[in-house]
Each structure stands twice: as C-alpha cells, then as structure tokens.
PDB file of C-alpha atoms in Angstrom:
ATOM      1  CA  UNK A   1      45.478 -35.853  27.376  1.00 52.00           C
ATOM      2  CA  UNK A   2      44.715 -32.279  28.422  1.00 63.00           C
ATOM      3  CA  UNK A   3      41.672 -30.308  27.435  1.00 93.00           C
ATOM      4  CA  UNK A   4      38.007 -29.635  27.959  1.00 96.00           C
ATOM      5  CA  UNK A   5      35.370 -32.314  27.774  1.00 96.00           C
ATOM      6  CA  UNK A   6      31.647 -31.864  27.398  1.00 97.00           C
ATOM      7  CA  UNK A   7      29.086 -34.578  27.682  1.00 90.00           C
ATOM      8  CA  UNK A   8      26.950 -35.748  26.148  1.00 92.00           C
ATOM      9  CA  UNK A   9      27.527 -34.667  22.527  1.00 93.00           C
ATOM     10  CA  UNK A  10      23.798 -34.845  21.753  1.00 95.00           C
ATOM     11  CA  UNK A  11      20.978 -34.462  24.238  1.00 94.00           C
ATOM     12  CA  UNK A  12      17.243 -34.726  23.724  1.00 94.00           C
ATOM     13  CA  UNK A  13      14.635 -33.614  26.239  1.00 91.00           C
ATOM     14  CA  UNK A  14      10.949 -33.005  26.452  1.00 92.00           C
ATOM     15  CA  UNK A  15       9.662 -29.523  27.082  1.00 91.00           C
ATOM     16  CA  UNK A  16       9.255 -28.761  30.775  1.00 90.00           C
ATOM     17  CA  UNK A  17      12.199 -30.884  31.921  1.00 92.00           C
ATOM     18  CA  UNK A  18      15.384 -29.535  33.435  1.00 94.00           C
ATOM     19  CA  UNK A  19      18.615 -30.841  31.950  1.00 94.00           C
ATOM     20  CA  UNK A  20      22.233 -30.554  33.102  1.00 96.00           C
ATOM     21  CA  UNK A  21      25.175 -30.281  30.716  1.00 96.00           C
ATOM     22  CA  UNK A  22      28.577 -31.381  31.902  1.00 97.00           C
ATOM     23  CA  UNK A  23      31.868 -29.504  31.435  1.00 97.00           C
ATOM     24  CA  UNK A  24      35.203 -30.687  32.804  1.00 97.00           C
ATOM     25  CA  UNK A  25      38.712 -29.282  32.247  1.00 97.00           C
ATOM     26  CA  UNK A  26      42.147 -30.515  33.292  1.00 96.00           C
ATOM     27  CA  UNK A  27      44.040 -27.406  32.174  1.00 94.00           C
ATOM     28  CA  UNK A  28      44.194 -26.033  35.727  1.00 94.00           C
ATOM     29  CA  UNK A  29      42.361 -22.922  34.561  1.00 93.00           C
ATOM     30  CA  UNK A  30      40.685 -20.713  37.125  1.00 92.00           C
ATOM     31  CA  UNK A  31      38.012 -19.296  34.806  1.00 92.00           C
ATOM     32  CA  UNK A  32      35.257 -21.183  33.037  1.00 95.00           C
ATOM     33  CA  UNK A  33      32.497 -20.017  30.704  1.00 95.00           C
ATOM     34  CA  UNK A  34      29.274 -21.206  29.123  1.00 97.00           C
ATOM     35  CA  UNK A  35      28.167 -19.936  25.721  1.00 97.00           C
ATOM     36  CA  UNK A  36      25.136 -20.560  23.608  1.00 97.00           C
ATOM     37  CA  UNK A  37      25.336 -20.701  19.803  1.00 95.00           C
ATOM     38  CA  UNK A  38      22.309 -20.539  17.520  1.00 93.00           C
ATOM     39  CA  UNK A  39      22.456 -21.257  13.769  1.00 85.00           C
ATOM     40  CA  UNK A  40      24.193 -18.518  11.826  1.00 78.00           C
ATOM     41  CA  UNK A  41      24.977 -16.518  14.941  1.00 80.00           C
ATOM     42  CA  UNK A  42      27.934 -15.777  17.123  1.00 86.00           C
ATOM     43  CA  UNK A  43      28.500 -16.999  20.649  1.00 94.00           C
ATOM     44  CA  UNK A  44      26.536 -15.465  23.494  1.00 93.00           C
ATOM     45  CA  UNK A  45      27.728 -15.681  27.089  1.00 93.00           C
ATOM     46  CA  UNK A  46      25.382 -17.392  29.549  1.00 96.00           C
ATOM     47  CA  UNK A  47      27.418 -17.598  32.791  1.00 96.00           C
ATOM     48  CA  UNK A  48      31.045 -17.405  33.777  1.00 94.00           C
ATOM     49  CA  UNK A  49      33.095 -18.224  36.832  1.00 94.00           C
ATOM     50  CA  UNK A  50      36.487 -16.794  37.690  1.00 91.00           C
ATOM     51  CA  UNK A  51      37.075 -18.870  40.790  1.00 91.00           C
ATOM     52  CA  UNK A  52      35.627 -21.806  42.685  1.00 94.00           C
ATOM     53  CA  UNK A  53      32.356 -21.100  44.516  1.00 95.00           C
ATOM     54  CA  UNK A  54      31.785 -17.889  42.581  1.00 94.00           C
ATOM     55  CA  UNK A  55      30.044 -17.177  39.265  1.00 95.00           C
ATOM     56  CA  UNK A  56      28.390 -14.279  37.446  1.00 94.00           C
ATOM     57  CA  UNK A  57      25.588 -13.914  34.943  1.00 95.00           C
ATOM     58  CA  UNK A  58      26.468 -13.287  31.342  1.00 93.00           C
ATOM     59  CA  UNK A  59      24.320 -11.642  28.705  1.00 90.00           C
ATOM     60  CA  UNK A  60      21.604 -14.322  28.484  1.00 94.00           C
ATOM     61  CA  UNK A  61      21.444 -15.981  31.938  1.00 96.00           C
ATOM     62  CA  UNK A  62      17.655 -16.158  32.244  1.00 96.00           C
ATOM     63  CA  UNK A  63      16.448 -19.764  32.404  1.00 96.00           C
ATOM     64  CA  UNK A  64      19.900 -21.159  33.208  1.00 97.00           C
ATOM     65  CA  UNK A  65      21.774 -22.003  36.405  1.00 97.00           C
ATOM     66  CA  UNK A  66      25.330 -23.087  37.179  1.00 98.00           C
ATOM     67  CA  UNK A  67      27.512 -24.237  40.040  1.00 97.00           C
ATOM     68  CA  UNK A  68      31.270 -24.194  40.587  1.00 97.00           C
ATOM     69  CA  UNK A  69      32.056 -26.496  43.468  1.00 97.00           C
ATOM     70  CA  UNK A  70      35.316 -27.745  41.946  1.00 97.00           C
ATOM     71  CA  UNK A  71      37.959 -25.969  39.902  1.00 97.00           C
ATOM     72  CA  UNK A  72      37.753 -28.491  37.068  1.00 97.00           C
ATOM     73  CA  UNK A  73      33.955 -28.664  36.773  1.00 98.00           C
ATOM     74  CA  UNK A  74      31.308 -26.127  35.718  1.00 98.00           C
ATOM     75  CA  UNK A  75      27.934 -27.803  35.017  1.00 98.00           C
ATOM     76  CA  UNK A  76      25.122 -25.879  33.345  1.00 97.00           C
ATOM     77  CA  UNK A  77      21.457 -26.577  34.045  1.00 97.00           C
ATOM     78  CA  UNK A  78      18.928 -25.579  31.432  1.00 96.00           C
ATOM     79  CA  UNK A  79      15.684 -25.106  33.313  1.00 94.00           C
ATOM     80  CA  UNK A  80      12.115 -25.284  32.095  1.00 90.00           C
ATOM     81  CA  UNK A  81      12.035 -21.492  32.376  1.00 89.00           C
ATOM     82  CA  UNK A  82      14.323 -21.152  29.342  1.00 90.00           C
ATOM     83  CA  UNK A  83      11.924 -20.356  26.514  1.00 90.00           C
ATOM     84  CA  UNK A  84      14.056 -21.484  23.584  1.00 92.00           C
ATOM     85  CA  UNK A  85      16.522 -24.056  24.931  1.00 94.00           C
ATOM     86  CA  UNK A  86      17.317 -25.833  21.641  1.00 96.00           C
ATOM     87  CA  UNK A  87      20.856 -24.739  20.753  1.00 96.00           C
ATOM     88  CA  UNK A  88      24.519 -25.699  20.639  1.00 97.00           C
ATOM     89  CA  UNK A  89      26.137 -25.163  24.051  1.00 98.00           C
ATOM     90  CA  UNK A  90      29.844 -24.511  24.378  1.00 97.00           C
ATOM     91  CA  UNK A  91      32.001 -24.521  27.476  1.00 97.00           C
ATOM     92  CA  UNK A  92      35.359 -22.757  27.641  1.00 96.00           C
ATOM     93  CA  UNK A  93      38.112 -22.182  30.145  1.00 95.00           C
ATOM     94  CA  UNK A  94      41.027 -19.799  30.572  1.00 91.00           C
ATOM     95  CA  UNK A  95      43.371 -18.284  33.073  1.00 82.00           C
ATOM     96  CA  UNK A  96      41.850 -15.212  34.752  1.00 71.00           C
ATOM     97  CA  UNK A  97      41.759 -11.863  32.984  1.00 66.00           C
ATOM     98  CA  UNK A  98      41.777 -11.327  29.203  1.00 65.00           C
ATOM     99  CA  UNK A  99      43.525 -14.582  28.392  1.00 78.00           C
ATOM    100  CA  UNK A 100      43.184 -17.267  25.760  1.00 88.00           C
ATOM    101  CA  UNK A 101      39.921 -19.172  26.044  1.00 92.00           C
ATOM    102  CA  UNK A 102      39.857 -22.787  24.974  1.00 94.00           C
ATOM    103  CA  UNK A 103      36.602 -24.449  23.992  1.00 96.00           C
ATOM    104  CA  UNK A 104      35.183 -27.898  24.463  1.00 97.00           C
ATOM    105  CA  UNK A 105      33.531 -29.863  21.641  1.00 96.00           C
ATOM    106  CA  UNK A 106      30.027 -28.678  22.555  1.00 97.00           C
ATOM    107  CA  UNK A 107      26.685 -30.281  23.407  1.00 97.00           C
ATOM    108  CA  UNK A 108      23.772 -30.028  21.008  1.00 96.00           C
ATOM    109  CA  UNK A 109      20.549 -29.851  22.999  1.00 96.00           C
ATOM    110  CA  UNK A 110      17.204 -30.458  21.342  1.00 95.00           C
ATOM    111  CA  UNK A 111      14.015 -29.842  23.288  1.00 93.00           C
ATOM    112  CA  UNK A 112      10.685 -30.923  21.793  1.00 91.00           C
TER     113      UNK A 112
ATOM    114  CA  UNK B   8      26.818  -1.642  24.993  1.00 65.00           C
ATOM    115  CA  UNK B   9      29.954  -3.350  23.703  1.00 78.00           C
ATOM    116  CA  UNK B  10      29.677  -4.706  20.203  1.00 89.00           C
ATOM    117  CA  UNK B  11      31.809  -6.437  17.588  1.00 94.00           C
ATOM    118  CA  UNK B  12      30.826  -6.232  13.933  1.00 96.00           C
ATOM    119  CA  UNK B  13      32.291  -8.781  11.531  1.00 97.00           C
ATOM    120  CA  UNK B  14      32.345  -8.689   7.715  1.00 97.00           C
ATOM    121  CA  UNK B  15      31.729 -10.319   5.364  1.00 97.00           C
ATOM    122  CA  UNK B  16      29.249 -12.932   6.558  1.00 96.00           C
ATOM    123  CA  UNK B  17      30.272 -15.261   3.727  1.00 97.00           C
ATOM    124  CA  UNK B  18      33.437 -15.377   1.653  1.00 98.00           C
ATOM    125  CA  UNK B  19      34.273 -17.639  -1.259  1.00 98.00           C
ATOM    126  CA  UNK B  20      37.789 -17.810  -2.709  1.00 98.00           C
ATOM    127  CA  UNK B  21      39.735 -20.022  -5.067  1.00 98.00           C
ATOM    128  CA  UNK B  22      42.374 -22.294  -3.611  1.00 97.00           C
ATOM    129  CA  UNK B  23      45.648 -20.412  -3.425  1.00 97.00           C
ATOM    130  CA  UNK B  24      44.046 -16.984  -3.170  1.00 97.00           C
ATOM    131  CA  UNK B  25      44.077 -14.822  -0.038  1.00 98.00           C
ATOM    132  CA  UNK B  26      41.129 -14.246   2.282  1.00 98.00           C
ATOM    133  CA  UNK B  27      40.560 -11.244   4.536  1.00 98.00           C
ATOM    134  CA  UNK B  28      37.970 -10.949   7.303  1.00 98.00           C
ATOM    135  CA  UNK B  29      37.432  -7.661   9.119  1.00 98.00           C
ATOM    136  CA  UNK B  30      36.044  -6.815  12.551  1.00 98.00           C
ATOM    137  CA  UNK B  31      35.209  -3.530  14.226  1.00 97.00           C
ATOM    138  CA  UNK B  32      34.819  -3.149  17.975  1.00 95.00           C
ATOM    139  CA  UNK B  33      33.095  -0.451  20.002  1.00 93.00           C
ATOM    140  CA  UNK B  34      34.821  -0.586  23.407  1.00 88.00           C
ATOM    141  CA  UNK B  35      37.992   1.486  23.139  1.00 87.00           C
ATOM    142  CA  UNK B  36      39.287  -0.165  26.340  1.00 85.00           C
ATOM    143  CA  UNK B  37      39.424  -3.600  24.670  1.00 89.00           C
ATOM    144  CA  UNK B  38      42.963  -4.931  24.615  1.00 89.00           C
ATOM    145  CA  UNK B  39      42.769  -8.583  23.557  1.00 91.00           C
ATOM    146  CA  UNK B  40      41.546  -9.844  20.172  1.00 94.00           C
ATOM    147  CA  UNK B  41      41.418 -13.575  19.396  1.00 95.00           C
ATOM    148  CA  UNK B  42      40.314 -15.329  16.228  1.00 97.00           C
ATOM    149  CA  UNK B  43      38.617 -18.717  16.226  1.00 97.00           C
ATOM    150  CA  UNK B  44      37.985 -21.303  13.520  1.00 98.00           C
ATOM    151  CA  UNK B  45      34.934 -23.505  13.878  1.00 96.00           C
ATOM    152  CA  UNK B  46      34.338 -26.583  11.789  1.00 95.00           C
ATOM    153  CA  UNK B  47      30.863 -28.012  11.432  1.00 91.00           C
ATOM    154  CA  UNK B  48      29.581 -29.577  14.642  1.00 90.00           C
ATOM    155  CA  UNK B  49      32.750 -28.799  16.620  1.00 93.00           C
ATOM    156  CA  UNK B  50      33.859 -26.288  19.208  1.00 95.00           C
ATOM    157  CA  UNK B  51      35.769 -23.163  18.125  1.00 96.00           C
ATOM    158  CA  UNK B  52      39.536 -23.521  17.885  1.00 96.00           C
ATOM    159  CA  UNK B  53      41.787 -20.590  18.733  1.00 95.00           C
ATOM    160  CA  UNK B  54      43.984 -19.930  15.698  1.00 97.00           C
ATOM    161  CA  UNK B  55      45.674 -16.620  16.484  1.00 96.00           C
ATOM    162  CA  UNK B  56      45.333 -13.709  18.896  1.00 94.00           C
ATOM    163  CA  UNK B  57      46.751 -10.237  19.316  1.00 93.00           C
ATOM    164  CA  UNK B  58      47.003  -7.735  22.141  1.00 89.00           C
ATOM    165  CA  UNK B  59      46.683  -3.986  21.834  1.00 86.00           C
ATOM    166  CA  UNK B  60      50.393  -3.339  22.336  1.00 85.00           C
ATOM    167  CA  UNK B  61      51.113  -5.074  19.011  1.00 85.00           C
ATOM    168  CA  UNK B  62      50.031  -3.924  15.543  1.00 91.00           C
ATOM    169  CA  UNK B  63      50.521  -7.159  13.642  1.00 94.00           C
ATOM    170  CA  UNK B  64      51.126 -10.825  14.327  1.00 93.00           C
ATOM    171  CA  UNK B  65      51.848 -13.643  11.902  1.00 96.00           C
ATOM    172  CA  UNK B  66      51.809 -17.422  12.180  1.00 94.00           C
ATOM    173  CA  UNK B  67      52.666 -19.224   8.941  1.00 96.00           C
ATOM    174  CA  UNK B  68      49.785 -18.490   6.512  1.00 97.00           C
ATOM    175  CA  UNK B  69      47.709 -16.585   9.054  1.00 98.00           C
ATOM    176  CA  UNK B  70      48.178 -12.992  10.160  1.00 98.00           C
ATOM    177  CA  UNK B  71      46.195 -10.514  12.200  1.00 98.00           C
ATOM    178  CA  UNK B  72      46.454  -6.723  12.048  1.00 97.00           C
ATOM    179  CA  UNK B  73      45.122  -4.237  14.577  1.00 96.00           C
ATOM    180  CA  UNK B  74      44.293  -0.564  14.098  1.00 95.00           C
ATOM    181  CA  UNK B  75      43.485   0.826  17.563  1.00 93.00           C
ATOM    182  CA  UNK B  76      42.706   4.310  16.264  1.00 93.00           C
ATOM    183  CA  UNK B  77      40.030   3.011  13.917  1.00 94.00           C
ATOM    184  CA  UNK B  78      39.063   0.229  16.351  1.00 95.00           C
ATOM    185  CA  UNK B  79      39.258  -2.532  13.814  1.00 95.00           C
ATOM    186  CA  UNK B  80      41.277  -5.684  13.315  1.00 97.00           C
ATOM    187  CA  UNK B  81      41.562  -8.131  10.457  1.00 98.00           C
ATOM    188  CA  UNK B  82      42.423 -11.763   9.787  1.00 98.00           C
ATOM    189  CA  UNK B  83      44.488 -12.514   6.702  1.00 98.00           C
ATOM    190  CA  UNK B  84      44.849 -16.034   5.324  1.00 98.00           C
ATOM    191  CA  UNK B  85      47.276 -16.477   2.448  1.00 97.00           C
ATOM    192  CA  UNK B  86      47.598 -19.400   0.037  1.00 98.00           C
ATOM    193  CA  UNK B  87      44.201 -20.723   1.091  1.00 98.00           C
ATOM    194  CA  UNK B  88      43.569 -24.455   1.064  1.00 97.00           C
ATOM    195  CA  UNK B  89      40.285 -26.431   1.050  1.00 96.00           C
ATOM    196  CA  UNK B  90      40.862 -27.365   4.701  1.00 96.00           C
ATOM    197  CA  UNK B  91      40.671 -23.659   5.575  1.00 98.00           C
ATOM    198  CA  UNK B  92      36.934 -23.850   4.818  1.00 98.00           C
ATOM    199  CA  UNK B  93      35.110 -23.184   8.101  1.00 97.00           C
ATOM    200  CA  UNK B  94      33.360 -20.464  10.081  1.00 97.00           C
ATOM    201  CA  UNK B  95      35.711 -17.860  11.535  1.00 98.00           C
ATOM    202  CA  UNK B  96      34.869 -15.719  14.558  1.00 97.00           C
ATOM    203  CA  UNK B  97      36.594 -12.643  15.850  1.00 97.00           C
ATOM    204  CA  UNK B  98      36.249 -11.475  19.434  1.00 95.00           C
ATOM    205  CA  UNK B  99      37.298  -8.661  21.731  1.00 93.00           C
ATOM    206  CA  UNK B 100      37.800  -8.650  25.459  1.00 86.00           C
ATOM    207  CA  UNK B 101      36.032  -6.446  27.971  1.00 67.00           C
ATOM    208  CA  UNK B 102      39.375  -5.638  29.461  1.00 56.00           C
ATOM    209  CA  UNK B 103      38.111  -2.827  31.659  1.00 53.00           C
ATOM    210  CA  UNK B 104      36.467  -5.342  33.990  1.00 57.00           C
ATOM    211  CA  UNK B 105      39.365  -7.833  33.867  1.00 59.00           C
ATOM    212  CA  UNK B 106      36.895 -10.696  33.759  1.00 67.00           C
ATOM    213  CA  UNK B 107      38.139 -12.213  30.532  1.00 72.00           C
ATOM    214  CA  UNK B 108      34.690 -11.932  28.988  1.00 83.00           C
ATOM    215  CA  UNK B 109      34.760 -11.986  25.190  1.00 89.00           C
ATOM    216  CA  UNK B 110      32.353 -10.307  22.797  1.00 90.00           C
ATOM    217  CA  UNK B 111      32.111 -12.281  19.563  1.00 93.00           C
ATOM    218  CA  UNK B 112      31.414 -11.187  16.034  1.00 95.00           C
ATOM    219  CA  UNK B 113      28.667 -12.886  14.054  1.00 94.00           C
ATOM    220  CA  UNK B 114      31.036 -15.136  12.129  1.00 95.00           C
ATOM    221  CA  UNK B 115      32.270 -15.474   8.544  1.00 97.00           C
ATOM    222  CA  UNK B 116      31.706 -18.633   6.541  1.00 97.00           C
ATOM    223  CA  UNK B 117      34.790 -19.150   4.393  1.00 98.00           C
ATOM    224  CA  UNK B 118      34.600 -21.475   1.412  1.00 98.00           C
ATOM    225  CA  UNK B 119      37.799 -22.360  -0.415  1.00 98.00           C
ATOM    226  CA  UNK B 120      37.074 -23.856  -3.821  1.00 96.00           C
ATOM    227  CA  UNK B 121      39.577 -26.429  -5.124  1.00 93.00           C
TER     228      UNK B 121
END
C-alpha cells in the first residue's frame, strides 16, 4: 500500500516542550515538504527537502527544525521557541521540480 | 513576493449545478497549477493539475482553464454532487527556482445542497 503516513493523528503537549512529528513515504520521491494549516487559511510552507541530507527553510521556519537522514523519512520538530504551535501539520512528497505533491493525512497538534 | 489569490471564499450551489472557483497568481514565471480537495480533518487530495503549455484540461466532471496573459486559472465542477462538498485549494509553483515549492490560495469552502 503506497503513500504517505503521518503519526500520530492527534498530539497534545504542554507549553515549553519540544515535540516531533513523523512523516514517512514509500513513493520513492526525492522531495518532501512540511506545511502548517491554521483554521480558515491556506497551507504555509515550513521546511522542504529535495534530497537526502539537505533541506531548506520555507516561509515560516522559525521555531521548527527538521532532518532528512533517509529518503523515506522527514521528521519535523516543533520546538518551544514556536510561539503558536497549535495547528494542523501536513507532510507532502513529490519528485523534484514542479511536480505533483501528494499529502499525508496530517497531524493535529494542540499545545496548552 | 509571490502570491495566489483565490475567490470566492465560500460557495453554495444546488446539486446538479456547476461551480467555478478562480485563482490569480503574481509570479509570471509560474508554470504548474494544481488543485486540491480537502475534506474535514484530512490531508489535501490532488484532483487535477495543469501546466502552462496547456490552456485547458478536463477529467470527467472537473476541468481547469488557464489564462497566462491574465495570470489566472479556474476550476470548473459540473453536475455537482453532495460528495463534492469540501474545501478546495489552488496553488502555483515557483518554477523559476525549480524547487517544486507551491504557493497556495486561501481556499474555497464548497457546499452542495441536495
């Protein structure tokens, strides 16, 4: 069964704690992306990676960190420096260049 | 910077009617324009896409048109059904950098009334 998996579906954390969101894909895609979605808004790019061991900041990278040690995995850490971390986080993957991006089911993070 | 404007923000139609959602982009170098459908609590699903070398593309009840001169593109859904109710997002690529980065519109909530 091919696709993108994100875990967990719901995540709850206390303010001041770091939390890591998982994203795995078995589509053999080189590029992977993390987006943040807030209610009633579009998707905003946090980080992206076009190849293993390389990644770039997106439009709202402050307070987030990523790693890309394996082609199929692109975990996102939401640090305590992120001022408003409560949101719906979406991971996507694609072949390199302006290609079709496919999304995972998302992780809803709530920080109180 | 690059921007994608999407209208309307909400759209309500009767079952069987057509629905049209419009997007305008600012980066004239954009060359890839996908449309996504997002159901409540789920990830966006790619429903159709078009590249700048094509003016129109159709897939069953869904079609997309592109006007490069005016820098706008539209999603057309014909014979709407209740299951078409969802949030629809348009996007445009930052093709000049070849990174595959997409700029998304703000979304349109489509309600199809039975």
